mmCIF file of C-alpha atoms and ligand atoms in Angstrom:
data_model
loop_
_atom_site.group_PDB
_atom_site.id
_atom_site.type_symbol
_atom_site.label_atom_id
_atom_site.label_comp_id
_atom_site.label_asym_id
_atom_site.label_seq_id
_atom_site.Cartn_x
_atom_site.Cartn_y
_atom_site.Cartn_z
ATOM 1 C CA UNK A 19 15.397 152.290 289.125
ATOM 2 C CA UNK A 20 16.306 151.236 292.237
ATOM 3 C CA UNK A 21 16.461 147.201 292.922
ATOM 4 C CA UNK A 22 14.996 146.673 296.587
ATOM 5 C CA UNK A 23 16.019 143.729 299.426
ATOM 6 C CA UNK A 24 14.626 144.888 302.782
ATOM 7 C CA UNK A 25 16.332 142.331 306.147
ATOM 8 C CA UNK A 26 14.557 142.855 309.546
ATOM 9 C CA UNK A 27 17.608 142.234 311.695
ATOM 10 C CA UNK A 28 21.307 141.656 309.819
ATOM 11 C CA UNK A 29 24.736 142.408 311.528
ATOM 12 C CA UNK A 30 25.091 145.172 308.931
ATOM 13 C CA UNK A 31 24.103 145.937 305.826
ATOM 14 C CA UNK A 32 27.432 146.428 303.495
ATOM 15 C CA UNK A 33 28.100 143.400 304.633
ATOM 16 C CA UNK A 34 25.764 142.030 304.004
ATOM 17 C CA UNK A 35 26.095 143.423 300.846
ATOM 18 C CA UNK A 36 29.816 142.290 300.323
ATOM 19 C CA UNK A 37 28.675 139.165 300.861
ATOM 20 C CA UNK A 38 25.896 138.997 298.244
ATOM 21 C CA UNK A 39 27.202 141.045 295.637
ATOM 22 C CA UNK A 40 27.393 138.294 293.391
ATOM 23 C CA UNK A 41 23.467 137.640 293.426
ATOM 24 C CA UNK A 42 22.673 141.521 292.598
ATOM 25 C CA UNK A 43 22.050 143.123 288.516
ATOM 26 C CA UNK A 44 25.405 144.169 287.003
ATOM 27 C CA UNK A 45 23.875 147.531 285.709
ATOM 28 C CA UNK A 46 21.554 148.093 288.198
ATOM 29 C CA UNK A 47 21.766 149.937 291.856
ATOM 30 C CA UNK A 48 20.403 147.067 294.817
ATOM 31 C CA UNK A 49 19.370 149.048 298.036
ATOM 32 C CA UNK A 50 20.180 146.968 300.884
ATOM 33 C CA UNK A 51 17.810 148.512 303.970
ATOM 34 C CA UNK A 52 17.898 146.469 308.071
ATOM 35 C CA UNK A 53 15.230 147.857 310.890
ATOM 36 C CA UNK A 54 18.550 147.099 312.679
ATOM 37 C CA UNK A 55 21.543 146.112 312.690
ATOM 38 C CA UNK A 56 22.944 144.224 315.515
ATOM 39 C CA UNK A 57 26.885 145.340 314.715
ATOM 40 C CA UNK A 58 26.144 148.631 312.644
ATOM 41 C CA UNK A 59 30.010 150.079 311.063
ATOM 42 C CA UNK A 60 31.218 153.225 310.533
ATOM 43 C CA UNK A 61 34.204 155.022 309.315
ATOM 44 C CA UNK A 62 37.773 154.401 311.304
ATOM 45 C CA UNK A 63 36.256 150.885 313.349
ATOM 46 C CA UNK A 64 33.123 152.740 315.303
ATOM 47 C CA UNK A 65 30.097 151.576 315.896
ATOM 48 C CA UNK A 66 26.511 152.634 313.740
ATOM 49 C CA UNK A 67 23.971 152.295 316.660
ATOM 50 C CA UNK A 68 21.605 151.092 314.873
ATOM 51 C CA UNK A 69 18.571 150.695 317.167
ATOM 52 C CA UNK A 70 15.624 148.468 316.097
ATOM 53 C CA UNK A 71 13.371 150.352 313.280
ATOM 54 C CA UNK A 72 13.269 154.121 314.240
ATOM 55 C CA UNK A 73 16.586 154.923 311.811
ATOM 56 C CA UNK A 74 17.782 154.155 308.448
ATOM 57 C CA UNK A 75 20.021 152.413 307.393
ATOM 58 C CA UNK A 76 20.898 151.603 303.919
ATOM 59 C CA UNK A 77 23.252 149.697 301.896
ATOM 60 C CA UNK A 78 23.776 150.982 298.132
ATOM 61 C CA UNK A 79 25.418 148.815 295.934
ATOM 62 C CA UNK A 80 26.862 149.435 292.443
ATOM 63 C CA UNK A 81 29.273 149.289 289.772
ATOM 64 C CA UNK A 82 31.254 151.580 288.060
ATOM 65 C CA UNK A 83 34.028 151.213 285.604
ATOM 66 C CA UNK A 84 37.534 151.405 286.966
ATOM 67 C CA UNK A 85 38.787 154.330 285.699
ATOM 68 C CA UNK A 86 35.739 156.170 286.647
ATOM 69 C CA UNK A 87 36.624 160.283 287.004
ATOM 70 C CA UNK A 88 37.042 161.505 290.475
ATOM 71 C CA UNK A 89 36.051 158.070 292.206
ATOM 72 C CA UNK A 90 37.566 158.495 295.292
ATOM 73 C CA UNK A 91 34.468 161.285 295.949
ATOM 74 C CA UNK A 92 31.859 158.952 295.544
ATOM 75 C CA UNK A 93 30.490 158.814 299.131
ATOM 76 C CA UNK A 94 29.900 162.606 299.043
ATOM 77 C CA UNK A 95 28.084 162.356 296.340
ATOM 78 C CA UNK A 96 25.640 160.333 298.765
ATOM 79 C CA UNK A 97 26.197 162.797 301.192
ATOM 80 C CA UNK A 98 25.122 165.622 298.832
ATOM 81 C CA UNK A 99 21.901 163.419 297.606
ATOM 82 C CA UNK A 100 20.681 163.630 301.558
ATOM 83 C CA UNK A 101 21.760 166.900 301.735
ATOM 84 C CA UNK A 102 20.014 167.960 299.250
ATOM 85 C CA UNK A 103 16.867 166.335 300.583
ATOM 86 C CA UNK A 104 16.913 168.116 304.049
ATOM 87 C CA UNK A 105 17.157 171.431 301.892
ATOM 88 C CA UNK A 106 14.040 170.840 299.715
ATOM 89 C CA UNK A 107 12.335 170.357 303.035
ATOM 90 C CA UNK A 108 13.672 173.830 304.022
ATOM 91 C CA UNK A 109 16.247 172.467 307.063
ATOM 92 C CA UNK A 110 19.982 173.864 307.037
ATOM 93 C CA UNK A 111 21.830 171.136 307.036
ATOM 94 C CA UNK A 112 25.996 171.442 306.979
ATOM 95 C CA UNK A 113 28.666 168.516 305.770
ATOM 96 C CA UNK A 114 31.435 167.777 308.138
ATOM 97 C CA UNK A 115 33.920 166.744 305.201
ATOM 98 C CA UNK A 116 33.758 164.485 304.093
ATOM 99 C CA UNK A 117 30.646 162.788 304.487
ATOM 100 C CA UNK A 118 28.947 164.144 307.773
ATOM 101 C CA UNK A 119 25.703 165.725 307.619
ATOM 102 C CA UNK A 120 24.924 167.925 310.881
ATOM 103 C CA UNK A 121 23.463 170.187 312.253
ATOM 104 C CA UNK A 122 24.970 172.473 314.508
ATOM 105 C CA UNK A 123 27.948 170.379 315.177
ATOM 106 C CA UNK A 124 25.974 167.306 316.031
ATOM 107 C CA UNK A 125 25.312 164.762 313.585
ATOM 108 C CA UNK A 126 22.568 162.905 311.641
ATOM 109 C CA UNK A 127 23.857 160.830 308.925
ATOM 110 C CA UNK A 128 26.812 159.491 308.174
ATOM 111 C CA UNK A 129 28.138 157.548 305.179
ATOM 112 C CA UNK A 130 30.525 154.092 305.219
ATOM 113 C CA UNK A 131 32.371 153.591 301.511
ATOM 114 C CA UNK A 132 33.454 150.590 300.351
ATOM 115 C CA UNK A 133 34.950 149.766 297.498
ATOM 116 C CA UNK A 134 36.382 146.306 296.063
ATOM 117 C CA UNK A 135 38.300 146.828 292.719
ATOM 118 C CA UNK A 136 38.590 143.958 289.352
ATOM 119 C CA UNK A 137 40.525 144.703 286.252
ATOM 120 C CA UNK A 138 37.672 146.403 284.660
ATOM 121 C CA UNK A 139 35.112 147.218 287.309
ATOM 122 C CA UNK A 140 34.669 148.732 291.305
ATOM 123 C CA UNK A 141 32.108 147.892 293.490
ATOM 124 C CA UNK A 142 30.775 149.913 295.724
ATOM 125 C CA UNK A 143 28.916 149.521 298.655
ATOM 126 C CA UNK A 144 28.092 153.134 300.131
ATOM 127 C CA UNK A 145 26.547 152.352 303.350
ATOM 128 C CA UNK A 146 24.324 155.605 304.880
ATOM 129 C CA UNK A 147 22.579 155.748 308.753
ATOM 130 C CA UNK A 148 19.869 158.185 309.032
ATOM 131 C CA UNK A 149 19.212 159.123 312.235
ATOM 132 C CA UNK A 150 15.479 159.757 311.539
ATOM 133 C CA UNK A 151 12.906 158.882 314.754
ATOM 134 C CA UNK A 152 15.646 158.139 317.438
ATOM 135 C CA UNK A 153 14.679 160.539 320.553
ATOM 136 C CA UNK A 154 16.461 162.739 322.213
ATOM 137 C CA UNK A 155 17.574 160.526 325.170
ATOM 138 C CA UNK A 156 18.753 157.486 323.060
ATOM 139 C CA UNK A 157 20.783 160.185 320.861
ATOM 140 C CA UNK A 158 22.351 161.583 324.376
ATOM 141 C CA UNK A 159 24.231 158.055 324.784
ATOM 142 C CA UNK A 160 25.937 158.350 321.133
ATOM 143 C CA UNK A 161 29.624 158.385 322.020
ATOM 144 C CA UNK A 162 29.361 161.966 319.734
ATOM 145 C CA UNK A 163 26.872 164.356 319.556
ATOM 146 C CA UNK A 164 24.059 163.398 317.620
ATOM 147 C CA UNK A 165 20.560 164.485 316.292
ATOM 148 C CA UNK A 166 17.648 162.918 314.854
ATOM 149 C CA UNK A 167 14.437 164.231 312.166
ATOM 150 C CA UNK A 168 12.312 164.123 315.456
ATOM 151 C CA UNK A 169 15.011 165.843 317.317
ATOM 152 C CA UNK A 170 15.511 168.506 314.891
ATOM 153 C CA UNK A 171 11.747 169.182 313.472
ATOM 154 C CA UNK A 172 9.437 167.887 316.721
ATOM 155 C CA UNK A 173 7.832 165.278 314.056
ATOM 156 C CA UNK A 174 7.769 161.757 312.910
ATOM 157 C CA UNK A 175 8.808 161.255 309.627
ATOM 158 C CA UNK A 176 8.200 158.380 307.173
ATOM 159 C CA UNK A 177 11.945 157.186 307.189
ATOM 160 C CA UNK A 178 10.131 154.637 303.551
ATOM 161 C CA UNK A 179 9.710 157.359 302.034
ATOM 162 C CA UNK A 180 12.584 159.645 302.585
ATOM 163 C CA UNK A 181 14.536 156.818 301.517
ATOM 164 C CA UNK A 182 12.343 156.333 297.858
ATOM 165 C CA UNK A 183 13.425 159.876 298.237
ATOM 166 C CA UNK A 184 16.371 159.298 298.553
ATOM 167 C CA UNK A 185 16.973 156.478 295.726
ATOM 168 C CA UNK A 186 15.705 158.659 293.556
ATOM 169 C CA UNK A 187 18.159 162.138 294.092
ATOM 170 C CA UNK A 188 20.978 159.530 294.473
ATOM 171 C CA UNK A 189 19.969 157.764 291.264
ATOM 172 C CA UNK A 190 19.886 160.508 289.165
ATOM 173 C CA UNK A 191 23.377 162.263 290.433
ATOM 174 C CA UNK A 192 24.836 159.035 290.372
ATOM 175 C CA UNK A 193 24.120 159.329 286.285
ATOM 176 C CA UNK A 194 26.038 163.071 286.274
ATOM 177 C CA UNK A 195 28.869 162.024 288.792
ATOM 178 C CA UNK A 196 29.367 158.836 285.594
ATOM 179 C CA UNK A 197 29.707 161.739 283.165
ATOM 180 C CA UNK A 198 31.188 164.732 284.415
ATOM 181 C CA UNK A 199 33.061 163.669 287.878
ATOM 182 C CA UNK A 200 32.240 165.468 291.176
ATOM 183 C CA UNK A 201 32.389 168.805 289.583
ATOM 184 C CA UNK A 202 28.856 169.576 289.286
ATOM 185 C CA UNK A 203 28.311 169.138 292.832
ATOM 186 C CA UNK A 204 32.048 170.887 293.876
ATOM 187 C CA UNK A 205 30.193 174.766 294.213
ATOM 188 C CA UNK A 206 26.879 173.620 295.970
ATOM 189 C CA UNK A 207 28.934 170.605 298.389
ATOM 190 C CA UNK A 208 31.739 173.586 299.310
ATOM 191 C CA UNK A 209 28.706 176.045 300.787
ATOM 192 C CA UNK A 210 27.242 173.244 303.007
ATOM 193 C CA UNK A 211 30.723 172.719 304.199
ATOM 194 C CA UNK A 212 30.416 173.255 307.866
ATOM 195 C CA UNK A 213 33.350 175.185 309.491
ATOM 196 C CA UNK A 214 34.332 176.694 306.438
ATOM 197 C CA UNK A 215 37.066 180.173 307.224
ATOM 198 C CA UNK A 216 37.291 177.987 310.734
ATOM 199 C CA UNK A 217 40.329 176.320 312.438
ATOM 200 C CA UNK A 218 39.944 172.298 312.053
ATOM 201 C CA UNK A 219 42.065 169.735 313.086
ATOM 202 C CA UNK A 220 41.784 166.225 310.848
ATOM 203 C CA UNK A 221 43.750 163.644 311.327
ATOM 204 C CA UNK A 222 44.880 161.332 308.217
ATOM 205 C CA UNK A 223 45.077 158.157 309.828
ATOM 206 C CA UNK A 224 48.272 158.741 310.320
ATOM 207 C CA UNK A 225 48.471 161.998 311.156
ATOM 208 C CA UNK A 226 46.404 165.277 312.819
ATOM 209 C CA UNK A 227 46.405 168.308 310.210
ATOM 210 C CA UNK A 228 46.068 171.546 312.199
ATOM 211 C CA UNK A 229 44.446 174.498 309.919
ATOM 212 C CA UNK A 230 41.819 176.797 308.303
ATOM 213 C CA UNK A 231 38.864 174.276 306.375
ATOM 214 C CA UNK A 232 39.802 176.659 303.389
ATOM 215 C CA UNK A 233 37.827 175.241 300.284
ATOM 216 C CA UNK A 234 37.162 172.167 298.292
ATOM 217 C CA UNK A 235 39.394 170.974 295.113
ATOM 218 C CA UNK A 236 37.240 169.813 291.951
ATOM 219 C CA UNK A 237 37.433 166.212 292.785
ATOM 220 C CA UNK A 238 36.129 167.035 296.053
ATOM 221 C CA UNK A 239 39.172 166.857 298.626
ATOM 222 C CA UNK A 240 39.653 169.126 301.220
ATOM 223 C CA UNK A 241 41.908 172.113 301.246
ATOM 224 C CA UNK A 242 43.810 173.034 304.817
ATOM 225 C CA UNK A 243 45.125 176.437 305.066
ATOM 226 C CA UNK A 244 47.752 175.820 307.329
ATOM 227 C CA UNK A 245 50.199 178.478 309.536
ATOM 228 C CA UNK A 246 52.726 178.136 307.300
ATOM 229 C CA UNK A 247 50.793 179.879 304.657
ATOM 230 C CA UNK A 248 50.464 176.857 303.116
ATOM 231 C CA UNK A 249 47.915 174.433 301.769
ATOM 232 C CA UNK A 250 47.489 170.828 302.301
ATOM 233 C CA UNK A 251 44.767 168.963 300.560
ATOM 234 C CA UNK A 252 43.459 165.883 302.234
ATOM 235 C CA UNK A 253 42.659 162.880 300.194
ATOM 236 C CA UNK A 254 40.815 161.457 303.086
ATOM 237 C CA UNK A 255 40.264 162.356 307.071
ATOM 238 C CA UNK A 256 38.426 162.972 310.260
ATOM 239 C CA UNK A 257 37.732 166.398 310.477
ATOM 240 C CA UNK A 258 36.524 168.279 313.812
ATOM 241 C CA UNK A 259 36.614 171.730 315.562
ATOM 242 C CA UNK A 260 39.948 172.901 316.793
ATOM 243 C CA UNK A 261 41.552 176.443 318.301
ATOM 244 C CA UNK A 262 40.781 179.628 316.711
HETATM 245 C C1 BTN B 20 30.048 156.826 309.620
HETATM 246 O O1 BTN B 20 29.794 157.954 310.211
HETATM 247 O O2 BTN B 20 31.269 156.635 310.554
HETATM 248 C C2 BTN B 20 29.996 156.266 308.795
HETATM 249 C C3 BTN B 20 28.138 155.860 309.356
HETATM 250 C C4 BTN B 20 27.487 154.394 308.575
HETATM 251 C C5 BTN B 20 26.545 153.886 309.112
HETATM 252 C C6 BTN B 20 25.931 152.602 307.630
HETATM 253 S S1 BTN B 20 24.387 152.466 308.742
HETATM 254 C C7 BTN B 20 24.214 151.876 307.003
HETATM 255 C C8 BTN B 20 25.389 150.885 306.256
HETATM 256 N N1 BTN B 20 25.949 149.861 307.030
HETATM 257 C C9 BTN B 20 26.958 149.931 308.510
HETATM 258 O O3 BTN B 20 27.454 149.388 308.927
HETATM 259 N N2 BTN B 20 27.625 151.217 307.488
HETATM 260 C C10 BTN B 20 26.579 151.682 307.401
#
């Protein structure tokens, strides 16, 4: 179902996938993992702290038709796939739109979604980092509030079993997404939204918007309710809790 490439040490599994994608099966998912990343990358050119052995660093590579419905929310399908595994394990994660899974405002997982378009198809490089067995003293050194499964549950997790479960969940969700876009995930994703009904700041890359985190559009974009009572729909951005 999923082809696997496991690396010991690499700069970034996303970078590796981009460099080698021509050798991957065009009609399957290829999942590249590494024990450590020496230059793990996050959104907005941030660094992703990737110490050896303790965490999951994985890039899912696959192709979709260039005209795929709701393509913009593909990363959110991965986010939801991971969050739903946590729900199945009895945990209570939140999703900080668009792609962060968190507990009490502390990030446990992030997704870097990169694309490469040809006329007929788009290549997707969905990189997911999950803090699995990261210890609290290391988590505290990260430049934003971070947590791990170990910290949240007090036990060591089998990261490869978690990866297998994620591959299965994501492959099933991708099949759904290819047929119906983001629609089947919309309400479950919206129910997990962090800061729902609260004032947030959203930086769209150019400008910071302040408004109430209101709802999601059918294709996964964020509706912010602005002070002038209009709705502003964010295509992408970085959310943080704002003044209320
Ligand atoms: C973010 O929240 O900013 C996204 C973090 C994505 C990290 C993962 S780890 C595997 C893959 N390789 C990378 O260099 N980044 C992604």
